[in-house]
Coordinates of C-alpha atoms in Angstrom, one line a residue:
Chain P
X30 CA -0.2 15.8 21.4
X31 CA 0.9 13.1 18.8
X32 CA -2.4 13.4 17.1
X33 CA -2.3 17.0 16.6
X34 CA 1.3 17.2 15.3
X35 CA 0.5 14.8 12.5
X36 CA -2.5 16.8 11.5
X37 CA -0.2 19.6 10.4
X38 CA 1.1 20.0 6.9
X39 CA 4.8 19.1 6.4
X40 CA 5.8 22.8 5.9
X41 CA 3.7 23.9 9.0
X42 CA 5.4 21.3 11.0
X43 CA 8.8 22.4 9.7
X44 CA 8.3 25.9 10.7
X45 CA 7.4 24.9 14.3
X46 CA 10.4 22.8 14.3
X47 CA 12.6 25.7 13.2
X48 CA 10.8 27.9 15.8
X49 CA 11.9 25.3 18.5
X50 CA 8.3 24.9 19.4
X51 CA 8.5 21.3 18.6
X52 CA 11.5 19.0 18.3
X53 CA 12.2 16.6 15.5
X54 CA 12.2 13.7 18.1
X55 CA 8.6 14.7 19.1
X56 CA 7.5 14.7 15.5
X57 CA 9.0 11.3 14.8
X58 CA 7.4 10.0 18.0
X59 CA 4.1 11.4 17.0
X60 CA 4.3 9.6 13.7
X61 CA 5.3 6.3 15.2
X62 CA 2.5 6.7 17.9
X63 CA -0.1 7.2 15.2
X64 CA 1.1 4.3 13.2
X65 CA 1.0 2.1 16.2
X66 CA -2.5 3.3 16.9
X67 CA -4.0 3.2 13.4
X68 CA -2.1 0.9 11.2
X69 CA -3.5 -2.2 12.4
X70 CA -6.6 -1.1 10.7
X71 CA -5.2 1.0 7.7
X72 CA -2.0 -1.1 6.9
X73 CA -0.1 1.8 5.3
X74 CA 3.2 0.6 6.2
X75 CA 5.3 -2.4 5.3
X76 CA 8.1 -1.5 7.4
X77 CA 8.3 0.9 10.4
X78 CA 11.9 1.8 11.6
X79 CA 11.1 3.0 15.0
X80 CA 14.6 2.9 16.4
X81 CA 16.3 4.3 13.3
X82 CA 13.8 7.1 13.0
X83 CA 14.1 8.2 16.7
X84 CA 17.9 8.1 16.3
X85 CA 17.9 10.0 13.1
X86 CA 15.5 12.7 14.6
X87 CA 17.9 13.2 17.4
X88 CA 20.8 13.9 14.8
X89 CA 18.7 16.1 12.8
X90 CA 17.7 18.1 15.9
X91 CA 21.3 18.4 16.8
X92 CA 22.1 19.8 13.2
X93 CA 19.1 22.3 13.5
X94 CA 20.2 23.5 17.0
X95 CA 23.7 23.9 15.5
X96 CA 22.2 26.1 12.7
X97 CA 23.3 23.8 10.1
X98 CA 19.8 22.6 9.0
X99 CA 17.1 25.3 8.2
X100 CA 15.1 24.0 5.3
X101 CA 11.2 23.6 5.4
X102 CA 11.5 19.9 5.6
X103 CA 14.2 19.6 8.3
X104 CA 13.1 17.3 11.1
X105 CA 9.8 16.4 9.5
X106 CA 8.9 12.8 9.3
X107 CA 8.3 11.1 5.8
X108 CA 7.0 7.8 4.5
X109 CA 8.8 6.2 1.4
X110 CA 6.9 4.0 -1.0
X111 CA 8.4 0.5 -0.7
X112 CA 9.7 0.5 -4.3
X113 CA 12.6 3.1 -3.5
X114 CA 15.8 1.8 -2.1
X115 CA 16.9 3.0 1.3
X116 CA 20.1 1.7 2.5
X117 CA 19.9 -0.7 5.4
X118 CA 16.0 -0.6 5.3
X119 CA 13.9 -3.5 4.1
X120 CA 12.7 -2.7 0.5
X121 CA 10.2 -5.2 -0.8
X122 CA 8.0 -3.6 -3.6
X123 CA 5.3 -5.3 -1.6
X124 CA 6.4 -8.6 -3.3
X125 CA 7.2 -11.9 -1.8
X126 CA 10.1 -12.2 -4.1
X127 CA 11.9 -9.2 -2.6
X128 CA 11.3 -10.5 0.9
X129 CA 14.3 -9.8 3.1
X130 CA 16.0 -7.5 0.6
X131 CA 18.0 -4.6 2.2
X132 CA 19.6 -2.4 -0.4
X133 CA 23.0 -1.3 0.0
X134 CA 22.4 2.1 -1.4
X135 CA 19.6 4.8 -1.3
X136 CA 17.6 6.3 -4.0
X137 CA 18.5 9.8 -5.1
X138 CA 15.2 11.4 -4.4
X139 CA 15.4 9.8 -0.9
X140 CA 18.9 10.8 -0.4
X141 CA 18.0 14.4 -1.3
X142 CA 15.2 14.4 1.3
X143 CA 17.8 13.0 3.7
X144 CA 20.1 16.0 2.9
X145 CA 17.2 18.4 3.5
X146 CA 16.7 16.9 7.0
X147 CA 13.9 14.4 6.5
X148 CA 13.3 11.7 9.1
X149 CA 12.3 8.4 7.4
X150 CA 9.7 6.6 9.4
X151 CA 9.4 3.6 7.2
X152 CA 8.3 2.2 3.9
X153 CA 4.7 2.4 2.6
X154 CA 2.6 -0.3 1.2
X155 CA 1.8 -0.5 -2.5
X156 CA 0.5 -2.7 -5.3
X157 CA 3.0 -5.5 -6.0
X158 CA 5.9 -3.8 -8.2
X159 CA 3.4 -0.9 -8.4
X160 CA 1.1 -3.0 -10.8
X161 CA -2.5 -2.1 -9.7
X162 CA -4.8 0.7 -8.9
X163 CA -6.0 -0.5 -5.5
X164 CA -3.0 -1.5 -3.3
X165 CA -4.8 -4.9 -3.0
X166 CA -2.1 -6.7 -5.0
X167 CA 0.4 -6.3 -2.2
X168 CA 1.9 -9.4 -0.9
X169 CA 1.5 -7.8 2.7
X170 CA -2.3 -7.2 2.6
X171 CA -4.4 -4.5 1.3
X172 CA -4.3 -0.9 2.6
X173 CA -7.5 0.6 3.7
X174 CA -8.9 4.1 2.9
X175 CA -9.2 6.3 5.9
X176 CA -12.3 7.9 4.4
X177 CA -14.1 4.5 4.5
X178 CA -12.1 1.5 5.6
X179 CA -14.3 -0.9 3.6
X180 CA -12.9 0.8 0.5
X181 CA -9.4 0.9 -1.4
X182 CA -7.1 3.8 -1.1
X183 CA -6.3 3.6 -4.7
X184 CA -3.0 2.6 -6.0
X185 CA -0.4 1.8 -6.6
X186 CA 1.1 4.5 -4.0
X187 CA -2.0 3.6 -1.8
X188 CA 0.1 3.2 1.4
X189 CA 1.6 6.6 0.8
X190 CA -1.7 8.4 0.2
X191 CA -3.5 6.7 3.1
X192 CA -0.7 7.3 5.5
X193 CA -1.0 11.1 4.7
X194 CA -4.8 11.1 4.8
X195 CA -4.5 8.9 7.9
X196 CA -2.3 11.4 9.5
X197 CA 0.5 8.8 10.2
X198 CA 3.0 10.9 8.5
X199 CA 2.6 14.5 7.1
X200 CA 4.0 13.6 3.7
X201 CA 5.2 10.7 1.6
X202 CA 6.9 9.8 -1.6
X203 CA 5.1 7.9 -4.1
X204 CA 5.8 6.7 -7.8
X205 CA 3.6 7.2 -10.9
X206 CA 3.8 4.9 -13.9
X207 CA 0.2 5.3 -15.1
X208 CA -1.5 7.4 -12.3
X209 CA -0.1 5.7 -9.2
X210 CA 0.4 9.0 -7.3
X211 CA -2.6 11.0 -8.6
X212 CA -5.3 8.3 -8.4
X213 CA -4.7 7.3 -4.7
X214 CA -4.2 11.0 -3.8
X215 CA -7.7 11.5 -5.4
X216 CA -9.2 8.5 -3.6
X217 CA -7.9 9.6 -0.2
X218 CA -8.5 13.3 -0.4
X219 CA -4.9 14.4 -0.4
X220 CA -2.6 16.1 -2.9
X221 CA -0.1 14.4 -5.3
X222 CA 2.2 15.4 -8.0
X223 CA 3.5 13.4 -11.0
X224 CA 6.4 15.5 -12.2
X225 CA 7.6 15.8 -15.8
X226 CA 9.4 12.6 -16.9
X227 CA 13.1 13.4 -16.1
X228 CA 12.4 16.1 -13.5
X229 CA 13.2 13.7 -10.6
X230 CA 15.9 11.0 -10.7
X231 CA 14.8 7.4 -10.9
X232 CA 18.0 6.1 -9.6
X233 CA 17.2 3.6 -6.8
X234 CA 13.6 3.4 -7.8
X235 CA 13.0 -0.3 -8.5
X236 CA 11.8 -0.1 -12.2
X237 CA 8.5 -1.0 -13.5
X238 CA 8.0 0.8 -16.8
X239 CA 11.2 2.8 -17.1
X240 CA 10.0 5.1 -19.7
X241 CA 6.9 6.2 -17.7
X242 CA 7.9 5.9 -14.0
X243 CA 8.5 9.2 -12.1
X244 CA 8.8 9.7 -8.3
X245 CA 6.7 12.5 -6.8
X246 CA 5.2 13.8 -3.5
X247 CA 1.9 13.1 -1.7
X248 CA 0.9 15.5 0.9
X249 CA -2.1 17.5 2.4
X250 CA -1.6 20.5 0.1
X251 CA 0.0 22.1 -2.8
X252 CA 2.5 24.1 -0.6
X253 CA 3.9 20.9 0.7
X254 CA 4.1 19.2 -2.8
X255 CA 5.9 22.3 -4.0
X256 CA 8.4 22.1 -1.1
X257 CA 9.0 18.5 -1.5
X258 CA 9.3 18.5 -5.3
X259 CA 12.1 21.4 -4.8
X260 CA 14.0 19.1 -2.5
X261 CA 14.0 16.0 -4.7
X262 CA 14.2 17.4 -8.3
X263 CA 17.3 17.8 -10.5
X264 CA 19.7 16.2 -12.8
X265 CA 21.5 13.1 -11.5
X266 CA 24.4 11.5 -13.1
X267 CA 23.2 8.1 -12.0
X268 CA 19.9 8.5 -14.2
X269 CA 20.7 9.6 -17.8
X270 CA 17.1 10.3 -18.4
X271 CA 17.0 13.0 -15.6
X272 CA 17.5 16.6 -16.9
X273 CA 18.6 19.8 -15.4
X274 CA 15.8 22.2 -16.2
X275 CA 15.2 25.7 -14.9
X276 CA 11.9 26.6 -13.3
X277 CA 12.3 24.5 -10.2
X278 CA 11.6 27.2 -7.7
X279 CA 8.2 25.7 -7.3
X280 CA 7.2 27.5 -4.1
X281 CA 7.5 30.9 -5.9
X282 CA 4.8 30.0 -8.3
X283 CA 2.2 29.8 -5.5
X284 CA 0.8 33.4 -5.9
X285 CA -2.8 32.5 -6.0
X286 CA -3.2 34.6 -9.3
X287 CA -4.7 32.8 -12.4
X288 CA -6.0 35.9 -14.2
X289 CA -5.9 35.2 -18.0
X290 CA -4.6 31.7 -17.5
X291 CA -6.0 29.6 -20.4
X292 CA -7.5 26.4 -19.1
X293 CA -8.7 23.6 -21.6
X294 CA -11.3 21.0 -20.6
X295 CA -11.0 17.9 -22.9
X296 CA -14.8 17.3 -23.9
X297 CA -13.9 13.6 -24.4
X298 CA -13.0 13.2 -20.7
X299 CA -16.6 13.7 -19.8
X300 CA -18.3 11.3 -22.0
X301 CA -19.4 7.6 -21.0
X302 CA -18.0 6.0 -17.9
X303 CA -17.6 9.1 -15.8
X304 CA -19.6 9.1 -12.5
X305 CA -22.2 12.1 -12.6
X306 CA -21.1 13.3 -9.1
X307 CA -17.4 13.3 -10.0
X308 CA -18.3 15.2 -13.3
X309 CA -20.2 17.7 -11.3
X310 CA -17.5 18.5 -8.9
X311 CA -14.9 18.7 -11.5
X312 CA -16.9 21.1 -13.5
X313 CA -17.6 23.2 -10.3
X314 CA -13.7 23.5 -9.8
X315 CA -13.4 24.9 -13.4
X316 CA -16.0 27.4 -12.5
X317 CA -14.1 28.4 -9.3
X318 CA -10.9 28.9 -11.4
X319 CA -13.0 30.9 -13.9
X320 CA -14.4 33.2 -11.1
X321 CA -10.7 34.1 -10.3
X322 CA -10.0 35.1 -13.8
X323 CA -9.0 32.0 -15.7
X324 CA -10.2 31.5 -19.1
X325 CA -12.0 28.2 -19.5
X326 CA -12.7 26.5 -22.9
X327 CA -13.7 23.0 -23.9
X328 CA -11.9 21.2 -26.7
X329 CA -11.4 17.9 -28.2
X330 CA -8.2 16.1 -27.1
X331 CA -8.8 13.0 -29.1
X332 CA -7.3 9.4 -29.0
X333 CA -8.5 9.2 -25.2
X334 CA -9.6 5.6 -25.6
X335 CA -6.3 4.5 -27.1
X336 CA -4.2 5.6 -24.1
X337 CA -5.0 2.6 -22.0
X338 CA -4.2 -0.2 -24.6
X339 CA -1.0 1.5 -25.6
X340 CA 0.0 2.1 -22.0
X341 CA -0.6 -1.7 -21.0
X342 CA 1.4 -2.9 -24.0
X343 CA 4.3 -0.5 -23.3
X344 CA 4.3 -0.9 -19.4
X345 CA 3.9 -4.7 -19.7
X346 CA 6.7 -4.9 -22.2
X347 CA 9.1 -2.9 -20.0
X348 CA 8.0 -4.7 -16.9
X349 CA 8.7 -8.1 -18.5
X350 CA 12.3 -6.9 -19.3
X351 CA 12.8 -5.0 -15.8
X352 CA 11.7 -8.1 -13.8
X353 CA 13.9 -10.4 -15.4
X354 CA 16.4 -9.6 -12.7
X355 CA 14.4 -11.4 -9.9
X356 CA 15.8 -14.8 -10.3
X357 CA 16.6 -16.0 -6.8
X358 CA 20.4 -15.5 -7.1
X359 CA 21.3 -12.0 -5.9
X360 CA 18.6 -11.2 -3.4
X361 CA 15.3 -11.8 -2.2
X362 CA 13.1 -15.1 -2.3
X363 CA 14.5 -18.3 -3.6
X364 CA 12.4 -21.5 -4.1
X365 CA 13.0 -24.2 -1.5
X366 CA 13.4 -27.2 -4.0
X367 CA 14.3 -27.3 -7.5
X368 CA 16.2 -29.7 -9.9
X369 CA 18.6 -27.4 -11.7
X370 CA 19.5 -23.7 -12.5
X371 CA 16.7 -23.0 -14.9
X372 CA 14.3 -24.7 -12.8
X373 CA 15.2 -22.7 -9.9
X374 CA 14.6 -19.5 -11.9
X375 CA 11.2 -20.7 -12.8
X376 CA 10.1 -22.0 -9.5
X377 CA 11.5 -18.8 -7.7
X378 CA 9.6 -16.5 -10.0
X379 CA 6.4 -18.5 -10.1
X380 CA 6.5 -18.7 -6.3
X381 CA 7.6 -15.2 -5.6
X382 CA 5.5 -13.2 -8.1
X383 CA 1.7 -12.5 -7.6
X384 CA -1.0 -13.1 -10.2
X385 CA -1.2 -9.5 -11.5
X386 CA 2.6 -9.2 -11.8
X387 CA 2.7 -12.7 -13.8
X388 CA -0.1 -11.5 -16.0
X389 CA 1.9 -8.4 -17.0
X390 CA 5.2 -10.2 -17.4
X391 CA 3.4 -12.7 -19.7
X392 CA 1.7 -10.2 -21.7
X393 CA 4.9 -8.2 -22.0
X394 CA 6.9 -11.2 -23.1
X395 CA 4.3 -11.9 -25.7
X396 CA 4.1 -8.4 -27.2
X397 CA 8.0 -8.3 -27.5
X398 CA 8.2 -11.9 -29.0
X399 CA 9.1 -12.2 -32.6
X400 CA 6.0 -12.3 -34.9
X401 CA 4.1 -10.0 -32.6
X402 CA 6.5 -7.1 -31.8
X403 CA 5.5 -5.0 -34.8
X404 CA 1.8 -5.7 -34.5
X405 CA 1.7 -4.7 -30.7
X406 CA 4.7 -3.1 -29.3
X407 CA 5.6 -0.8 -32.3
X408 CA 2.0 -0.2 -32.8
X409 CA 1.8 1.1 -29.2
X410 CA 4.8 3.3 -29.6
X411 CA 3.3 4.9 -32.8
X412 CA 0.2 5.4 -30.8
X413 CA 2.2 7.0 -28.0
X414 CA 3.6 9.5 -30.6
X415 CA 0.1 10.4 -31.7
X416 CA -1.0 11.0 -28.1
X417 CA 2.0 13.1 -27.5
X418 CA 1.2 15.1 -30.5
X419 CA -2.5 15.5 -29.4
X420 CA -1.2 17.0 -26.1
X421 CA 1.3 19.2 -28.0
X422 CA -1.5 20.6 -30.0
X423 CA -3.7 21.3 -27.0
X424 CA -0.8 23.0 -25.1
X425 CA -0.3 25.4 -28.1
X426 CA -3.8 26.7 -27.0
X427 CA -3.8 26.2 -23.3
X428 CA -1.6 26.7 -20.3
X429 CA -3.4 24.0 -18.3
X430 CA -5.6 21.0 -19.1
X431 CA -8.3 20.2 -16.4
X432 CA -10.3 17.1 -15.9
X433 CA -11.0 14.2 -13.4
X434 CA -8.4 12.0 -11.9
X435 CA -10.5 8.9 -12.1
X436 CA -14.0 7.9 -13.4
X437 CA -15.3 7.3 -9.9
X438 CA -14.5 7.7 -6.1
X439 CA -12.8 5.0 -4.1
X440 CA -14.3 1.5 -4.8
X441 CA -15.0 -1.3 -2.3
X442 CA -12.2 -3.6 -1.4
X443 CA -12.3 -6.6 -3.5
X444 CA -14.4 -5.1 -6.3
X445 CA -11.7 -4.6 -8.9
X446 CA -9.7 -7.9 -8.5
X447 CA -12.0 -10.3 -10.5
X448 CA -11.8 -8.3 -13.7
X449 CA -8.4 -6.9 -14.6
X450 CA -9.5 -5.0 -17.7
X451 CA -12.3 -3.3 -15.7
X452 CA -9.6 -2.1 -13.3
X453 CA -7.4 -0.8 -16.1
X454 CA -10.2 1.3 -17.3
X455 CA -10.1 3.2 -14.2
X456 CA -6.8 4.7 -15.4
X457 CA -8.3 6.3 -18.5
X458 CA -7.5 9.9 -17.4
X459 CA -4.1 9.3 -15.9
X460 CA -2.0 6.9 -18.2
X461 CA -1.9 9.4 -21.2
X462 CA 0.0 11.8 -19.0
X463 CA 2.8 9.3 -18.5
X464 CA 2.9 8.3 -22.3
X465 CA 3.4 12.0 -23.1
X466 CA 5.7 12.6 -20.1
X467 CA 3.8 15.5 -18.9
X468 CA 3.4 16.8 -15.3
X469 CA 0.1 16.3 -13.4
X470 CA -1.4 17.1 -10.0
X471 CA -4.4 15.6 -8.2
X472 CA -6.1 17.4 -5.5
X473 CA -9.4 17.2 -3.7
X474 CA -12.4 19.1 -5.3
X475 CA -15.3 17.9 -3.4
X476 CA -17.2 14.9 -1.9
X477 CA -19.7 12.7 -3.3
X478 CA -23.0 11.7 -1.6
X479 CA -21.2 8.8 0.0
X480 CA -18.8 11.3 1.6
X481 CA -15.9 10.1 -0.4
X482 CA -13.3 12.5 -1.9
X483 CA -13.5 13.5 -5.6
X484 CA -9.9 14.3 -7.2
X485 CA -9.3 17.1 -9.7
X486 CA -6.5 16.7 -12.1
X487 CA -4.6 19.6 -13.6
X488 CA -1.8 19.0 -16.4
X489 CA 0.9 21.2 -17.4
X490 CA 3.4 21.7 -20.2
X491 CA 6.6 19.7 -20.0
X492 CA 8.9 21.1 -17.3
X493 CA 6.1 23.7 -16.5
X494 CA 5.1 22.3 -13.1
X495 CA 5.1 26.0 -11.9
X496 CA 2.0 27.0 -13.9
X497 CA 0.3 23.8 -12.9
X498 CA 1.1 24.3 -9.2
X499 CA 0.0 28.0 -9.5
X500 CA -3.5 27.0 -10.9
X501 CA -3.7 24.3 -8.2
X502 CA -2.8 26.6 -5.5
X503 CA -5.3 29.1 -6.6
X504 CA -8.2 26.5 -6.6
X505 CA -7.0 25.2 -3.2
X506 CA -7.4 28.7 -1.7
X507 CA -11.2 28.5 -2.4
X508 CA -11.5 25.4 -0.2
X509 CA -10.7 24.0 3.2
X510 CA -8.7 20.8 3.8
X511 CA -11.2 18.1 5.0
X512 CA -9.7 15.4 7.5
X513 CA -10.7 11.9 6.9
X514 CA -13.5 10.4 9.3
X515 CA -11.0 7.8 10.5
X516 CA -8.7 10.3 12.0
X517 CA -11.5 12.5 13.3
X518 CA -12.9 9.4 15.2
X519 CA -16.1 9.3 13.1
X520 CA -15.3 5.7 12.1
X521 CA -14.3 2.9 14.5
X522 CA -11.0 4.3 15.4
X523 CA -9.5 1.9 17.9
Chain T
X6 CA -7.1 -13.7 -30.4
X7 CA -7.3 -17.4 -29.2
X8 CA -4.2 -18.4 -27.0
X9 CA -3.2 -21.9 -27.6
X10 CA -1.4 -24.3 -25.1
X11 CA 1.6 -23.9 -27.5
X12 CA 1.5 -20.2 -27.1
X13 CA 1.3 -20.1 -23.3
X14 CA 4.1 -22.7 -23.1
X15 CA 6.3 -20.5 -25.3
X16 CA 5.4 -17.4 -23.3
X17 CA 6.2 -19.4 -20.1
X18 CA 9.6 -20.1 -21.4
X19 CA 10.2 -16.4 -22.3
X20 CA 9.0 -15.2 -19.1
X21 CA 10.6 -17.9 -17.0
X22 CA 7.4 -18.8 -15.3
X23 CA 6.0 -22.2 -14.5
X24 CA 2.2 -22.3 -14.4
X25 CA 0.1 -24.9 -12.7
X26 CA -2.8 -26.4 -14.7
X27 CA -5.4 -24.0 -13.3
X28 CA -3.1 -20.9 -13.5
X29 CA -2.4 -21.9 -17.1
X30 CA -6.0 -21.9 -18.2
X31 CA -6.6 -18.6 -16.4
X32 CA -3.5 -17.1 -18.1
X33 CA -4.8 -18.2 -21.6
X34 CA -8.1 -16.6 -20.8
X35 CA -6.6 -13.4 -19.5
X36 CA -4.1 -12.9 -22.2
X37 CA -6.6 -13.6 -24.9
X38 CA -9.1 -11.0 -23.3
X39 CA -6.2 -8.5 -23.0
X40 CA -5.0 -9.0 -26.6
X41 CA -8.5 -8.6 -27.8
X42 CA -8.8 -5.5 -25.9
X43 CA -5.4 -3.8 -26.9
X44 CA -6.1 -5.0 -30.5
X45 CA -8.4 -1.8 -30.6
X46 CA -5.1 0.0 -31.6
X47 CA -5.6 -1.5 -35.0
X48 CA -8.5 1.0 -35.6
X49 CA -5.7 3.7 -35.7
X50 CA -4.0 4.7 -38.8
X51 CA -0.4 5.0 -37.8
X52 CA 1.1 4.8 -41.3
X53 CA 4.2 7.0 -41.4
X54 CA 4.1 7.7 -37.8
X55 CA 7.6 7.2 -36.2
X56 CA 7.4 4.9 -33.1
X57 CA 8.3 7.1 -30.0
X58 CA 10.2 5.6 -27.0
X59 CA 11.2 8.7 -25.3
X60 CA 8.7 11.6 -24.9
X61 CA 11.1 14.4 -25.6
X62 CA 14.3 14.7 -27.6
X63 CA 17.0 13.6 -25.2
X64 CA 20.0 12.2 -27.2
X65 CA 22.9 10.2 -26.3
X66 CA 24.1 11.2 -22.8
X67 CA 27.8 10.6 -22.4
X68 CA 30.0 10.7 -19.3
X69 CA 33.5 9.6 -18.5
X70 CA 33.7 5.9 -17.7
X71 CA 35.2 6.4 -14.2
X72 CA 34.6 4.2 -11.2
X73 CA 32.9 6.2 -8.4
X74 CA 31.5 3.5 -6.2
X75 CA 33.6 1.5 -3.9
X76 CA 33.9 -2.4 -3.5
X77 CA 30.7 -3.3 -1.6
X78 CA 30.9 -7.1 -2.1
X79 CA 30.5 -8.2 1.4
X80 CA 27.2 -6.1 2.0
X81 CA 25.7 -7.1 -1.3
X82 CA 26.4 -10.8 -0.6
X83 CA 24.4 -10.4 2.6
X84 CA 21.3 -10.3 0.5
X85 CA 22.1 -13.5 -1.5
X86 CA 19.9 -16.6 -0.8
X87 CA 23.2 -18.5 -0.8
X88 CA 26.8 -17.1 -0.9
X89 CA 30.1 -18.8 -0.4
X90 CA 33.8 -17.5 -0.4
X91 CA 32.8 -14.0 -1.8
X92 CA 30.6 -15.4 -4.5
X93 CA 26.8 -16.2 -5.2
X94 CA 26.0 -19.9 -5.1
X95 CA 23.7 -21.3 -7.8
X96 CA 22.6 -24.8 -8.5
X97 CA 25.1 -26.9 -10.6
X98 CA 24.8 -25.9 -14.3
X99 CA 26.7 -28.8 -15.9
X100 CA 27.9 -32.3 -15.0

């Protein structure tokens, strides 16, 4: 019974709960059962709140029975990436330095899901402080990909993506600073949306690169993502970069009609470094949209190779500033022995942060230091302006930009850790979207000869998620959702 | 760009990180590689381009300076590695 419940989409499950065919408690129990059964292998969750989830599910069911909760997500279980604060629930950013941290408040996006009747099952694993593309930099161990447990799920929201593909929860929240929702969704054969910067409040999201971070949904399909986005979006007084924009009735955009839609394919996304099978599947997806009446054209986006260096300078600079707060005074880990206050800060941070986090903090401190600030940081901000202009020009001609999510399918565990720059290059198709503040969606568009999912990425104009979701939905209608071998029992399951 | 012992020492002070001998050598190597890589931006002519920190024009956002949250001191102090009499405890800072 449990297995079947979690193989439904969030919206399907929500309908059955509204129809009283399934109770919110049964749904929560099914999620917990599947986690108990599978998470020893997959390691998607850092924290599972069994008792709290079941108690909450009972309350939600009572609200539903009383006719006070009727939304599509009421009673549906959800996993929350471990960088979003949830009051009373351990929140670690998958870092040792936040071990034992229990927030006294809840992130706005999570609070909004709560209002919609969501039942939070627990916190999902991630790269430490969202710095990584594989979920291997987690202090709490790597997450495994349900398509092949010898491979990474992608990252940094790898726990969220693998928990959805692994059918431990129907949907999850992730965060995306340089591709951290889209790339793991692509690697795990599920669907993820990085909304326009400002669409979703960042209040309560533990900051990495504040000018780039954005919370979004990871789910089995476009319909779920639209429903979740509708629930979490909107202006929030507690995040002054959040905006109140119209066009947030995302579900209404899922018409299946793409006739006359202008889709641009950046030629420079299909040059060196792109796996030939990934390329073939992505171009097939473009063909499928063309058959439905979209107008497809190739163009030169330009500046593609400069996005990664600009991104790593800006993100590291912001990280070095944002992560100053972890000093062993107010929360989390404190070194056992030290000589004085300054030594306590240094020892706490040196023992509490992992290698990748230290690497980025140091790079950030360097590019912000006097003498190097103009040459690196300001140069990166000027490059960011040029990249934004390149996208603006493209969106004068096209409604949608179509390309791959990542140059390859999921890599083997351990393959990326030895060479940081090689890992960074995997973000080539995703980081520019964060620099330009654009919305992007990742959804499955095929499987390579190893049987691994290939991700398709569609980008829209600022605050035009609706057109992007419309195109994604139309493409999705040409395919069937494929379940991961791990949940079908094709791979050693127990 | 070659990273000297002096530079990595300085960055360690800025970043409040203490590196072991081995970590230090690795950090020098990693930072040097990364700076060489991001140095690629120098190929770009950005003369006259305004640095962009925010992707779209959101100007100053004002609100009334009103207290909306309550006193949550006791709960917040529960997260402290060490607390005493409603305050955070830190190592002695002067003699």
